[in-house]
Amino acid sequence: MYPTKYHKAASIDDAVAALGAGEEALVLAGGQTLLATMKQHLASPSDLVDIRAIDGMSGVSTDGDMLVIGAATTHAEVAGSADVQRLCPALAGLARGIGDPAVRHVGTIGGSIANNDPAADYPAGLLALGATVVTSKRQIGADDFFQGLFTTALDDDEVITSVRIPAASRAGYAKFRQPASLFALVGVFAAQGAGGTRVAVTGAGEDGVFRHVGLEAALGADWSAAAAGGVGVASEGLLADIHASAEYRANLIGVMAKRAVEAS
Amino acid sequence: MSTGIGARVQRKEDKRYITGKGKYTDDVRNESQAYAAFVRSPHAHANVNGIDTSAAMAMDGVIDVLNGQQLTGDGIGNIICGWAITSKDGSPMNMGAWSALATSKVRYVGDAVAVVIAETQALARIAAEAVEVDYEVLPAVAASDKALAGGAALIHDNAPGNLIYDWEIGDGAATDAALAGAAHVTELAVTNNRLSPNAMEPRAAVATFDECDDHYTLYTTSQNPHVARLVLSAFYQVAPENKLRVIAPDVGGGFGSKIFIYPEEITCLWASMKTNRSVKWTSDRSEAFITDAHGRDHITTAKMGFDAAGKIVGFKVDTIANFGAYMSLFSSSVPTYLYATLLSGQYNIENIHCNVRAAYTNTVPVDAYRGAGRPEACFLVERMMETAAREMGKDPTDLRRANFVQEFPHQTPVIMAYDAGDFGANLDQAMAAADVAGFAARKAESAGRGKLRGLGYSSYIEACGIAPSAAVGSLGAGVGLWESAEVRVNPVGTIEVLTGSHSHGQGHETTFAQIVAERFDLPLENVSIVHGDTDKVQFGMGTYGSRSGAVGMSAIVKAMDKVEAKVRKIAAHVLEASEDDIVIEGGQVKVAGTDKAMGWHEVGLSAYTAHNLPPDMEPGLKEGAFYDPANFTFPAGTYICEVEVDPETGVTDIVQFTASDDFGTIINPNIVEGQVHGGIAQGIGQAMLEQVVYDDDAQLVTGSYMDYAMPRASDVPSFSVHHASTTCPNNPLGMKGCGEAGAIGSPPAVINAITDAIGSNDLAMPATPQAVWNAIQAAK
Ligand SMILES: Cc1cc2nc3c(=O)[nH]c(=O)nc-3n(C[C@H](O)[C@H](O)[C@H](O)COP(=O)(O)OP(=O)(O)OC[C@H]3O[C@@H](n4cnc5c(N)ncnc54)[C@H](O)[C@@H]3O)c2cc1C
């Protein structure tokens, strides 16, 4: 690892100031992605701004039937939260299925969505549930937040502070694990609520997480596994790599969509 | 509770392993320790036109930056392959030069060109990135068949067409004739996938040069420290043997990958002399993927002919073996004498012919990995038997039984002479334990849930206890493959056993002590095992090829024979009895039928006080022995795998895995079962998960656990492990070896089961969900 300067931010303003001051400063949350890339010399930030100790950054609360999850809340905390289990059990299940116990007890929801790995789980959940990302500057709807592989709407000096997730009347998540990494080879999150029927797919898109229009239409008309299974999923625009061809991913999207509905 | 042969003794060494108190090479920290980091090629094939070390040298804390010209200039020799294979035209193998640090050309991604020695490991790594190498990139090739096809990049000038050797075994004409006359011929093309060994502890070395004594000490992760010293001394000219101490302390797994002597150990020793500092290098996982010798990587086509009754009449095999960019220590023997000699399987086959071409490619060197050649042979033979049975409409177990070798000894047409076995007994035991009779009902039940159930067999045989020195010498081995032991009875009667075997997880401190405790009827804790240090232990050949039981323990038995003879003489003298009447029992040495006795410890004391020994007897009680086996040993057995496939996704669940092994005498069932469990898990890894992938530019794609899938506990079932044993007639304990069987026997059982379930035989390893789904689609 290259030398770097560590800051423990006391407030959001403090964090934003440190981000602006550093030559190439980055937010540090659980470090489950960032530290690994630094160890491999793939990233060499001049400064790390740890946001986990900032008041109000961690924990789950509710605002009516809206879930409010602090950016530094770990996957294990989300999985174990009674509020999440009550208002959106599919999201608790998603968090429970991330990585392994070590990762779940350190990795955070803010880090996961800021990183926007094309195979990460949370982006599918947030996109399907119509969540809003709250930052040090503004509020960004999930549809605008995720902008392609490892790309988001965030500015360099912008810190995610929380995520607001409206409760869904029905929601299910089905994940097919890539055998080596256990990330999503394909993950489908299907939800129905005030925002209509939304189906988000992770792991499969050439441009990262995306909504599947055909599945949304079919499930909007008939929320059933059979309806999901009846949608022909095309392989255009899907990723192909050593773990799966675009055709296999297309097949898995259909199967996972069925299973997500069954799980809802 | 008995602690002798056959007792389930808890492993003595586990306390320190499990509590994190083991002492591994990386735990060695010398006064003013310096650290090495290697500058490695990012290109698969390139000329090195210059190395600019000025920026690295200018960094604070960098001690030196050394390169290959300096290394060869100091007379450090090239790395060699220690087993000479002769091509069928009589020419020697084409071995290209391998310098520990490349001088003018790099041949795979990871090939080292320079080394930075610095005050800290982090600094050494940063400085290594600051070394600028002027590469002239050349075309590269990763696949062995492409490397041998005309027009591929030439990797070593002295290996035209990238061909290392073109070797054959068996009678080609007779085999062709037999196939021509066969009632049925099954043809099969199989690939044995390339694997990365992934020992839990990465390789490491700590080299210390002592200027005053002109002496070197090397701590290293080795399965065979004496062989390492011999090779470092005789071939690489690092130091004469008496000036080089090699210590392999606790070693966290090897699976073959720690047999070989690598560039890093050589470089650390030399760099220690150059810098007059103790130099330490510890691989991280990423470095392990690009430097630890890989395993397998065969491409094979084969034909097996049968007569109308289903009797095998001939077996013809053509294999290409990928050797990577350089010939590693035992690489040449793996696809020849460790592979083609096992192609007879458990079967009586009159005509076998195998041709093997070994190819250089721009990839990590390939060498022995758990099973080494035998998994490749077993996979081919057992896939062939299952496929042939399906084609001929026969039950796969009937076809196997009709061809089993029934009489021993049995000479195969490919060198091996099987000494003992009862293949039918293992098949029977496995079938009963796997409830084969109930399979049809289970399959129907699965079908009701939309799942495809399948059953697959593998009746494996392998050769262990490598090996009679004269025999392997005549086949080209550069070393003898005996083993040594010294049994030291201390004046107080406790015992130390010095063994040339090396434990890197196998539990020798327990099992070796068990045979000594049993022989002299002493408490287990009175026996200690010493290994892994060339200054303590007489020369030894180390641990690989499941040889520590059959060869290493046999040496201990021979040394114990000598100790016992002396004990009898001393006791007979002191107790005034005949040697023949002496019994060793319950911590005492007694005269049978009388109440005359002395304590075991008193015999020890007598030997060392020497006050009252028989005339002409030397004092002391310490005996050594070298044991050279008379033959290989032949562990064998049948594995049955039962799977359930989800046709929607291709996900395969191993619902039951049954093993019936014949390992001969079992010293400690706990440890043997552990070896079988680990071996099968590795075999399932090969069959369903693991695959080293290179892209077209010979860049490694699977360079981390994000892309290289290792089996996890959740990927394997709870194994059903059984034993039906015959005694090995060729060593004093009747042992055959159990370290590799699981990895050798299991892959074909898994693939035979999946292909049975999906009703298509076109399935390569690893059978990932995608591969299985593709096979299902293609068969539609
Ligand atoms: C072995 C392993 C397995 C994994 N498996 C999965 C899996 O199955 N599914 C899955 O979804 N993920 C998986 N992950 C990733 C894991 O979920 C990480 O926790 C996550 O990607 C990053 O979160 P973090 O808190 O560790 O962020 P960090 O690593 O600290 O940061 C990641 C990036 O986000 C930025 N960042 C962090 N917090 C904020 C913030 N509040 N505002 C702005 N930017 C911020 C950082 O600057 C950095 O660029 C796995 C990781 C590992 C190591």
PDB file of N, CA, C and O in Angstrom, chain A residues 1-3 39-41 117 176-183 185 241-249 251-252 255-256 258-259, chain B residues 122 125-126 129 286 451 646-651 689 693 701-702 704-710 712 715 768-770 773-774:
ATOM      1  N   MET A   1       0.839  -1.195   0.000  1.00  0.00           N
ATOM      2  CA  MET A   1       0.000   0.000   0.000  1.00  0.00           C
ATOM      3  C   MET A   1       0.877   1.249   0.000  1.00  0.00           C
ATOM      4  O   MET A   1       1.889   1.285   0.694  1.00  0.00           O
ATOM      5  N   TYR A   2       0.491   2.241  -0.786  1.00  0.00           N
ATOM      6  CA  TYR A   2       1.221   3.507  -0.765  1.00  0.00           C
ATOM      7  C   TYR A   2       0.843   4.299   0.479  1.00  0.00           C
ATOM      8  O   TYR A   2      -0.273   4.150   0.987  1.00  0.00           O
ATOM      9  N   PRO A   3       1.721   5.155   0.956  1.00  0.00           N
ATOM     10  CA  PRO A   3       1.383   5.961   2.139  1.00  0.00           C
ATOM     11  C   PRO A   3       0.149   6.805   1.868  1.00  0.00           C
ATOM     12  O   PRO A   3      -0.056   7.281   0.746  1.00  0.00           O
ATOM     13  N   LYS A  39      -4.315  -2.006  -1.475  1.00  0.00           N
ATOM     14  CA  LYS A  39      -3.275  -3.021  -1.242  1.00  0.00           C
ATOM     15  C   LYS A  39      -2.697  -3.513  -2.561  1.00  0.00           C
ATOM     16  O   LYS A  39      -1.531  -3.841  -2.649  1.00  0.00           O
ATOM     17  N   GLN A  40      -3.533  -3.582  -3.559  1.00  0.00           N
ATOM     18  CA  GLN A  40      -3.050  -4.036  -4.866  1.00  0.00           C
ATOM     19  C   GLN A  40      -2.410  -2.909  -5.674  1.00  0.00           C
ATOM     20  O   GLN A  40      -2.073  -3.100  -6.832  1.00  0.00           O
ATOM     21  N   HIS A  41      -2.256  -1.758  -5.056  1.00  0.00           N
ATOM     22  CA  HIS A  41      -1.677  -0.590  -5.724  1.00  0.00           C
ATOM     23  C   HIS A  41      -2.530  -0.127  -6.908  1.00  0.00           C
ATOM     24  O   HIS A  41      -2.026   0.515  -7.815  1.00  0.00           O
ATOM     25  N   ASP A 117     -20.603  -1.314  -7.983  1.00  0.00           N
ATOM     26  CA  ASP A 117     -20.070  -2.491  -8.699  1.00  0.00           C
ATOM     27  C   ASP A 117     -21.215  -3.099  -9.511  1.00  0.00           C
ATOM     28  O   ASP A 117     -22.331  -3.229  -9.011  1.00  0.00           O
ATOM     29  N   PHE A 176     -28.296 -15.162  -8.015  1.00  0.00           N
ATOM     30  CA  PHE A 176     -27.525 -16.306  -8.465  1.00  0.00           C
ATOM     31  C   PHE A 176     -26.058 -15.933  -8.314  1.00  0.00           C
ATOM     32  O   PHE A 176     -25.578 -15.006  -8.948  1.00  0.00           O
ATOM     33  N   ARG A 177     -25.356 -16.646  -7.445  1.00  0.00           N
ATOM     34  CA  ARG A 177     -23.987 -16.244  -7.096  1.00  0.00           C
ATOM     35  C   ARG A 177     -22.971 -16.663  -8.142  1.00  0.00           C
ATOM     36  O   ARG A 177     -23.014 -17.785  -8.630  1.00  0.00           O
ATOM     37  N   GLN A 178     -22.051 -15.765  -8.417  1.00  0.00           N
ATOM     38  CA  GLN A 178     -20.878 -16.130  -9.198  1.00  0.00           C
ATOM     39  C   GLN A 178     -20.072 -17.069  -8.308  1.00  0.00           C
ATOM     40  O   GLN A 178     -19.847 -16.769  -7.135  1.00  0.00           O
ATOM     41  N   PRO A 179     -19.669 -18.241  -8.834  1.00  0.00           N
ATOM     42  CA  PRO A 179     -19.121 -19.261  -7.950  1.00  0.00           C
ATOM     43  C   PRO A 179     -17.848 -18.843  -7.204  1.00  0.00           C
ATOM     44  O   PRO A 179     -17.624 -19.290  -6.083  1.00  0.00           O
ATOM     45  N   ALA A 180     -17.028 -18.005  -7.787  1.00  0.00           N
ATOM     46  CA  ALA A 180     -15.786 -17.632  -7.105  1.00  0.00           C
ATOM     47  C   ALA A 180     -16.020 -16.518  -6.097  1.00  0.00           C
ATOM     48  O   ALA A 180     -15.736 -16.666  -4.913  1.00  0.00           O
ATOM     49  N   SER A 181     -16.574 -15.405  -6.544  1.00  0.00           N
ATOM     50  CA  SER A 181     -16.644 -14.215  -5.692  1.00  0.00           C
ATOM     51  C   SER A 181     -17.876 -14.204  -4.799  1.00  0.00           C
ATOM     52  O   SER A 181     -17.907 -13.478  -3.810  1.00  0.00           O
ATOM     53  N   LEU A 182     -18.876 -14.943  -5.170  1.00  0.00           N
ATOM     54  CA  LEU A 182     -20.195 -14.943  -4.518  1.00  0.00           C
ATOM     55  C   LEU A 182     -20.953 -13.622  -4.695  1.00  0.00           C
ATOM     56  O   LEU A 182     -21.994 -13.424  -4.096  1.00  0.00           O
ATOM     57  N   PHE A 183     -20.422 -12.708  -5.495  1.00  0.00           N
ATOM     58  CA  PHE A 183     -21.205 -11.552  -5.922  1.00  0.00           C
ATOM     59  C   PHE A 183     -22.328 -12.077  -6.823  1.00  0.00           C
ATOM     60  O   PHE A 183     -22.377 -13.252  -7.152  1.00  0.00           O
ATOM     61  N   LEU A 185     -23.994 -13.045 -10.024  1.00  0.00           N
ATOM     62  CA  LEU A 185     -23.798 -13.274 -11.458  1.00  0.00           C
ATOM     63  C   LEU A 185     -25.034 -12.689 -12.148  1.00  0.00           C
ATOM     64  O   LEU A 185     -24.943 -12.055 -13.186  1.00  0.00           O
ATOM     65  N   ASP A 241     -18.556 -12.769 -19.858  1.00  0.00           N
ATOM     66  CA  ASP A 241     -17.203 -12.877 -19.316  1.00  0.00           C
ATOM     67  C   ASP A 241     -16.916 -14.358 -19.057  1.00  0.00           C
ATOM     68  O   ASP A 241     -17.684 -15.216 -19.494  1.00  0.00           O
ATOM     69  N   ILE A 242     -15.823 -14.656 -18.345  1.00  0.00           N
ATOM     70  CA  ILE A 242     -15.487 -16.071 -18.183  1.00  0.00           C
ATOM     71  C   ILE A 242     -16.527 -16.812 -17.347  1.00  0.00           C
ATOM     72  O   ILE A 242     -16.592 -18.026 -17.387  1.00  0.00           O
ATOM     73  N   HIS A 243     -17.320 -16.115 -16.597  1.00  0.00           N
ATOM     74  CA  HIS A 243     -18.273 -16.796 -15.724  1.00  0.00           C
ATOM     75  C   HIS A 243     -19.615 -17.051 -16.387  1.00  0.00           C
ATOM     76  O   HIS A 243     -20.342 -17.943 -15.976  1.00  0.00           O
ATOM     77  N   ALA A 244     -19.964 -16.258 -17.362  1.00  0.00           N
ATOM     78  CA  ALA A 244     -21.263 -16.460 -17.996  1.00  0.00           C
ATOM     79  C   ALA A 244     -21.340 -15.736 -19.332  1.00  0.00           C
ATOM     80  O   ALA A 244     -20.877 -14.591 -19.447  1.00  0.00           O
ATOM     81  N   SER A 245     -21.932 -16.398 -20.294  1.00  0.00           N
ATOM     82  CA  SER A 245     -22.211 -15.754 -21.575  1.00  0.00           C
ATOM     83  C   SER A 245     -23.438 -14.862 -21.404  1.00  0.00           C
ATOM     84  O   SER A 245     -24.169 -14.958 -20.410  1.00  0.00           O
ATOM     85  N   ALA A 246     -23.664 -14.009 -22.397  1.00  0.00           N
ATOM     86  CA  ALA A 246     -24.855 -13.160 -22.357  1.00  0.00           C
ATOM     87  C   ALA A 246     -26.126 -14.016 -22.393  1.00  0.00           C
ATOM     88  O   ALA A 246     -27.120 -13.710 -21.724  1.00  0.00           O
ATOM     89  N   GLU A 247     -26.083 -15.123 -23.136  1.00  0.00           N
ATOM     90  CA  GLU A 247     -27.261 -15.993 -23.245  1.00  0.00           C
ATOM     91  C   GLU A 247     -27.586 -16.641 -21.894  1.00  0.00           C
ATOM     92  O   GLU A 247     -28.738 -16.743 -21.485  1.00  0.00           O
ATOM     93  N   TYR A 248     -26.526 -17.091 -21.220  1.00  0.00           N
ATOM     94  CA  TYR A 248     -26.766 -17.719 -19.914  1.00  0.00           C
ATOM     95  C   TYR A 248     -27.304 -16.681 -18.931  1.00  0.00           C
ATOM     96  O   TYR A 248     -28.216 -16.964 -18.156  1.00  0.00           O
ATOM     97  N   ARG A 249     -26.765 -15.464 -19.007  1.00  0.00           N
ATOM     98  CA  ARG A 249     -27.271 -14.416 -18.112  1.00  0.00           C
ATOM     99  C   ARG A 249     -28.743 -14.124 -18.421  1.00  0.00           C
ATOM    100  O   ARG A 249     -29.560 -13.941 -17.510  1.00  0.00           O
ATOM    101  N   ASN A 251     -30.941 -16.149 -19.577  1.00  0.00           N
ATOM    102  CA  ASN A 251     -31.726 -17.241 -18.989  1.00  0.00           C
ATOM    103  C   ASN A 251     -31.885 -17.047 -17.478  1.00  0.00           C
ATOM    104  O   ASN A 251     -32.978 -17.198 -16.928  1.00  0.00           O
ATOM    105  N   LEU A 252     -30.756 -16.672 -16.840  1.00  0.00           N
ATOM    106  CA  LEU A 252     -30.812 -16.523 -15.378  1.00  0.00           C
ATOM    107  C   LEU A 252     -31.716 -15.368 -14.960  1.00  0.00           C
ATOM    108  O   LEU A 252     -32.360 -15.430 -13.911  1.00  0.00           O
ATOM    109  N   VAL A 255     -35.139 -16.803 -14.848  1.00  0.00           N
ATOM    110  CA  VAL A 255     -35.318 -17.745 -13.730  1.00  0.00           C
ATOM    111  C   VAL A 255     -35.313 -16.995 -12.398  1.00  0.00           C
ATOM    112  O   VAL A 255     -36.135 -17.255 -11.511  1.00  0.00           O
ATOM    113  N   MET A 256     -34.389 -16.028 -12.258  1.00  0.00           N
ATOM    114  CA  MET A 256     -34.311 -15.301 -10.988  1.00  0.00           C
ATOM    115  C   MET A 256     -35.549 -14.416 -10.790  1.00  0.00           C
ATOM    116  O   MET A 256     -36.003 -14.217  -9.673  1.00  0.00           O
ATOM    117  N   LYS A 258     -38.566 -15.150 -11.754  1.00  0.00           N
ATOM    118  CA  LYS A 258     -39.595 -16.078 -11.238  1.00  0.00           C
ATOM    119  C   LYS A 258     -39.399 -16.317  -9.745  1.00  0.00           C
ATOM    120  O   LYS A 258     -40.341 -16.286  -8.954  1.00  0.00           O
ATOM    121  N   ARG A 259     -38.137 -16.581  -9.391  1.00  0.00           N
ATOM    122  CA  ARG A 259     -37.864 -16.927  -7.986  1.00  0.00           C
ATOM    123  C   ARG A 259     -38.031 -15.716  -7.064  1.00  0.00           C
ATOM    124  O   ARG A 259     -38.389 -15.871  -5.897  1.00  0.00           O
TER     125      ARG A 259
ATOM    126  N   ALA B 122       6.702  -3.050   2.588  1.00  0.00           N
ATOM    127  CA  ALA B 122       5.900  -2.078   1.841  1.00  0.00           C
ATOM    128  C   ALA B 122       6.791  -1.244   0.928  1.00  0.00           C
ATOM    129  O   ALA B 122       6.462  -1.007  -0.236  1.00  0.00           O
ATOM    130  N   ARG B 125       8.043  -3.121  -2.116  1.00  0.00           N
ATOM    131  CA  ARG B 125       7.021  -3.247  -3.166  1.00  0.00           C
ATOM    132  C   ARG B 125       6.834  -1.939  -3.926  1.00  0.00           C
ATOM    133  O   ARG B 125       6.650  -1.942  -5.143  1.00  0.00           O
ATOM    134  N   ILE B 126       6.853  -0.836  -3.215  1.00  0.00           N
ATOM    135  CA  ILE B 126       6.710   0.458  -3.899  1.00  0.00           C
ATOM    136  C   ILE B 126       7.911   0.694  -4.813  1.00  0.00           C
ATOM    137  O   ILE B 126       7.768   1.116  -5.960  1.00  0.00           O
ATOM    138  N   GLU B 129       7.865  -1.090  -8.093  1.00  0.00           N
ATOM    139  CA  GLU B 129       7.069  -0.444  -9.139  1.00  0.00           C
ATOM    140  C   GLU B 129       7.800   0.698  -9.811  1.00  0.00           C
ATOM    141  O   GLU B 129       7.460   1.091 -10.931  1.00  0.00           O
ATOM    142  N   SER B 286      -1.951 -12.899  -4.667  1.00  0.00           N
ATOM    143  CA  SER B 286      -1.880 -12.533  -6.086  1.00  0.00           C
ATOM    144  C   SER B 286      -0.595 -13.061  -6.708  1.00  0.00           C
ATOM    145  O   SER B 286      -0.585 -13.554  -7.834  1.00  0.00           O
ATOM    146  N   LYS B 451     -36.260 -31.923 -11.065  1.00  0.00           N
ATOM    147  CA  LYS B 451     -34.801 -32.019 -10.994  1.00  0.00           C
ATOM    148  C   LYS B 451     -34.308 -33.294 -11.676  1.00  0.00           C
ATOM    149  O   LYS B 451     -35.008 -34.306 -11.729  1.00  0.00           O
ATOM    150  N   ASP B 646     -30.397 -28.823 -11.369  1.00  0.00           N
ATOM    151  CA  ASP B 646     -31.536 -27.945 -11.623  1.00  0.00           C
ATOM    152  C   ASP B 646     -31.466 -27.556 -13.099  1.00  0.00           C
ATOM    153  O   ASP B 646     -30.585 -26.793 -13.498  1.00  0.00           O
ATOM    154  N   PRO B 647     -32.354 -28.076 -13.933  1.00  0.00           N
ATOM    155  CA  PRO B 647     -32.218 -27.817 -15.376  1.00  0.00           C
ATOM    156  C   PRO B 647     -32.409 -26.355 -15.745  1.00  0.00           C
ATOM    157  O   PRO B 647     -31.950 -25.912 -16.797  1.00  0.00           O
ATOM    158  N   GLU B 648     -33.085 -25.598 -14.890  1.00  0.00           N
ATOM    159  CA  GLU B 648     -33.308 -24.181 -15.212  1.00  0.00           C
ATOM    160  C   GLU B 648     -32.021 -23.367 -15.163  1.00  0.00           C
ATOM    161  O   GLU B 648     -31.844 -22.415 -15.897  1.00  0.00           O
ATOM    162  N   THR B 649     -31.136 -23.737 -14.249  1.00  0.00           N
ATOM    163  CA  THR B 649     -29.916 -22.945 -14.037  1.00  0.00           C
ATOM    164  C   THR B 649     -28.637 -23.738 -14.284  1.00  0.00           C
ATOM    165  O   THR B 649     -27.562 -23.145 -14.375  1.00  0.00           O
ATOM    166  N   GLY B 650     -28.732 -25.045 -14.323  1.00  0.00           N
ATOM    167  CA  GLY B 650     -27.531 -25.871 -14.433  1.00  0.00           C
ATOM    168  C   GLY B 650     -26.838 -26.107 -13.100  1.00  0.00           C
ATOM    169  O   GLY B 650     -25.785 -26.740 -13.049  1.00  0.00           O
ATOM    170  N   VAL B 651     -27.403 -25.598 -12.033  1.00  0.00           N
ATOM    171  CA  VAL B 651     -26.778 -25.793 -10.720  1.00  0.00           C
ATOM    172  C   VAL B 651     -26.826 -27.270 -10.343  1.00  0.00           C
ATOM    173  O   VAL B 651     -27.864 -27.907 -10.440  1.00  0.00           O
ATOM    174  N   LEU B 689     -15.505 -26.450 -10.201  1.00  0.00           N
ATOM    175  CA  LEU B 689     -15.271 -25.033  -9.898  1.00  0.00           C
ATOM    176  C   LEU B 689     -13.982 -24.442 -10.458  1.00  0.00           C
ATOM    177  O   LEU B 689     -13.973 -23.333 -10.974  1.00  0.00           O
ATOM    178  N   VAL B 693      -7.638 -19.549 -16.163  1.00  0.00           N
ATOM    179  CA  VAL B 693      -7.974 -19.062 -17.506  1.00  0.00           C
ATOM    180  C   VAL B 693      -6.954 -18.020 -17.953  1.00  0.00           C
ATOM    181  O   VAL B 693      -6.659 -17.074 -17.215  1.00  0.00           O
ATOM    182  N   VAL B 701      -6.377 -14.432 -16.455  1.00  0.00           N
ATOM    183  CA  VAL B 701      -7.671 -13.815 -16.140  1.00  0.00           C
ATOM    184  C   VAL B 701      -8.097 -14.151 -14.711  1.00  0.00           C
ATOM    185  O   VAL B 701      -8.698 -13.349 -14.011  1.00  0.00           O
ATOM    186  N   THR B 702      -7.755 -15.355 -14.274  1.00  0.00           N
ATOM    187  CA  THR B 702      -8.174 -15.812 -12.941  1.00  0.00           C
ATOM    188  C   THR B 702      -7.046 -15.595 -11.933  1.00  0.00           C
ATOM    189  O   THR B 702      -6.474 -16.540 -11.416  1.00  0.00           O
ATOM    190  N   SER B 704      -7.217 -14.013  -8.976  1.00  0.00           N
ATOM    191  CA  SER B 704      -7.588 -13.837  -7.568  1.00  0.00           C
ATOM    192  C   SER B 704      -8.809 -14.701  -7.284  1.00  0.00           C
ATOM    193  O   SER B 704      -9.407 -15.276  -8.198  1.00  0.00           O
ATOM    194  N   TYR B 705      -9.188 -14.748  -6.017  1.00  0.00           N
ATOM    195  CA  TYR B 705     -10.368 -15.536  -5.642  1.00  0.00           C
ATOM    196  C   TYR B 705     -11.668 -14.893  -6.112  1.00  0.00           C
ATOM    197  O   TYR B 705     -12.733 -15.473  -5.955  1.00  0.00           O
ATOM    198  N   MET B 706     -11.592 -13.710  -6.672  1.00  0.00           N
ATOM    199  CA  MET B 706     -12.798 -13.141  -7.270  1.00  0.00           C
ATOM    200  C   MET B 706     -13.168 -13.905  -8.541  1.00  0.00           C
ATOM    201  O   MET B 706     -14.326 -13.930  -8.941  1.00  0.00           O
ATOM    202  N   ASP B 707     -12.159 -14.520  -9.182  1.00  0.00           N
ATOM    203  CA  ASP B 707     -12.431 -15.222 -10.440  1.00  0.00           C
ATOM    204  C   ASP B 707     -12.037 -16.687 -10.426  1.00  0.00           C
ATOM    205  O   ASP B 707     -12.485 -17.458 -11.270  1.00  0.00           O
ATOM    206  N   TYR B 708     -11.142 -17.064  -9.506  1.00  0.00           N
ATOM    207  CA  TYR B 708     -10.751 -18.467  -9.405  1.00  0.00           C
ATOM    208  C   TYR B 708     -11.564 -19.076  -8.272  1.00  0.00           C
ATOM    209  O   TYR B 708     -11.435 -18.681  -7.112  1.00  0.00           O
ATOM    210  N   ALA B 709     -12.424 -20.026  -8.614  1.00  0.00           N
ATOM    211  CA  ALA B 709     -13.378 -20.545  -7.625  1.00  0.00           C
ATOM    212  C   ALA B 709     -12.791 -21.751  -6.889  1.00  0.00           C
ATOM    213  O   ALA B 709     -12.585 -22.797  -7.483  1.00  0.00           O
ATOM    214  N   MET B 710     -12.519 -21.556  -5.610  1.00  0.00           N
ATOM    215  CA  MET B 710     -12.093 -22.664  -4.762  1.00  0.00           C
ATOM    216  C   MET B 710     -13.327 -23.285  -4.127  1.00  0.00           C
ATOM    217  O   MET B 710     -14.296 -22.593  -3.836  1.00  0.00           O
ATOM    218  N   ARG B 712     -15.797 -24.377  -1.405  1.00  0.00           N
ATOM    219  CA  ARG B 712     -16.100 -23.993  -0.026  1.00  0.00           C
ATOM    220  C   ARG B 712     -16.809 -25.175   0.649  1.00  0.00           C
ATOM    221  O   ARG B 712     -17.266 -26.096  -0.027  1.00  0.00           O
ATOM    222  N   ASP B 715     -19.921 -26.300  -0.801  1.00  0.00           N
ATOM    223  CA  ASP B 715     -19.922 -26.918  -2.133  1.00  0.00           C
ATOM    224  C   ASP B 715     -19.782 -28.433  -2.071  1.00  0.00           C
ATOM    225  O   ASP B 715     -19.885 -29.103  -3.104  1.00  0.00           O
ATOM    226  N   THR B 768     -19.305 -26.090 -14.375  1.00  0.00           N
ATOM    227  CA  THR B 768     -19.963 -24.974 -13.693  1.00  0.00           C
ATOM    228  C   THR B 768     -21.436 -24.988 -14.067  1.00  0.00           C
ATOM    229  O   THR B 768     -21.829 -25.641 -15.049  1.00  0.00           O
ATOM    230  N   PRO B 769     -22.262 -24.254 -13.339  1.00  0.00           N
ATOM    231  CA  PRO B 769     -23.675 -24.202 -13.721  1.00  0.00           C
ATOM    232  C   PRO B 769     -23.839 -23.813 -15.194  1.00  0.00           C
ATOM    233  O   PRO B 769     -24.641 -24.405 -15.912  1.00  0.00           O
ATOM    234  N   GLN B 770     -23.046 -22.819 -15.640  1.00  0.00           N
ATOM    235  CA  GLN B 770     -23.159 -22.414 -17.042  1.00  0.00           C
ATOM    236  C   GLN B 770     -22.831 -23.570 -17.987  1.00  0.00           C
ATOM    237  O   GLN B 770     -23.521 -23.801 -18.976  1.00  0.00           O
ATOM    238  N   TRP B 773     -25.650 -26.061 -17.935  1.00  0.00           N
ATOM    239  CA  TRP B 773     -26.824 -25.508 -18.632  1.00  0.00           C
ATOM    240  C   TRP B 773     -26.601 -25.538 -20.146  1.00  0.00           C
ATOM    241  O   TRP B 773     -27.488 -25.926 -20.913  1.00  0.00           O
ATOM    242  N   ASN B 774     -25.383 -25.147 -20.563  1.00  0.00           N
ATOM    243  CA  ASN B 774     -25.075 -25.194 -22.000  1.00  0.00           C
ATOM    244  C   ASN B 774     -25.209 -26.607 -22.543  1.00  0.00           C
ATOM    245  O   ASN B 774     -25.733 -26.812 -23.643  1.00  0.00           O
TER     246      ASN B 774
END
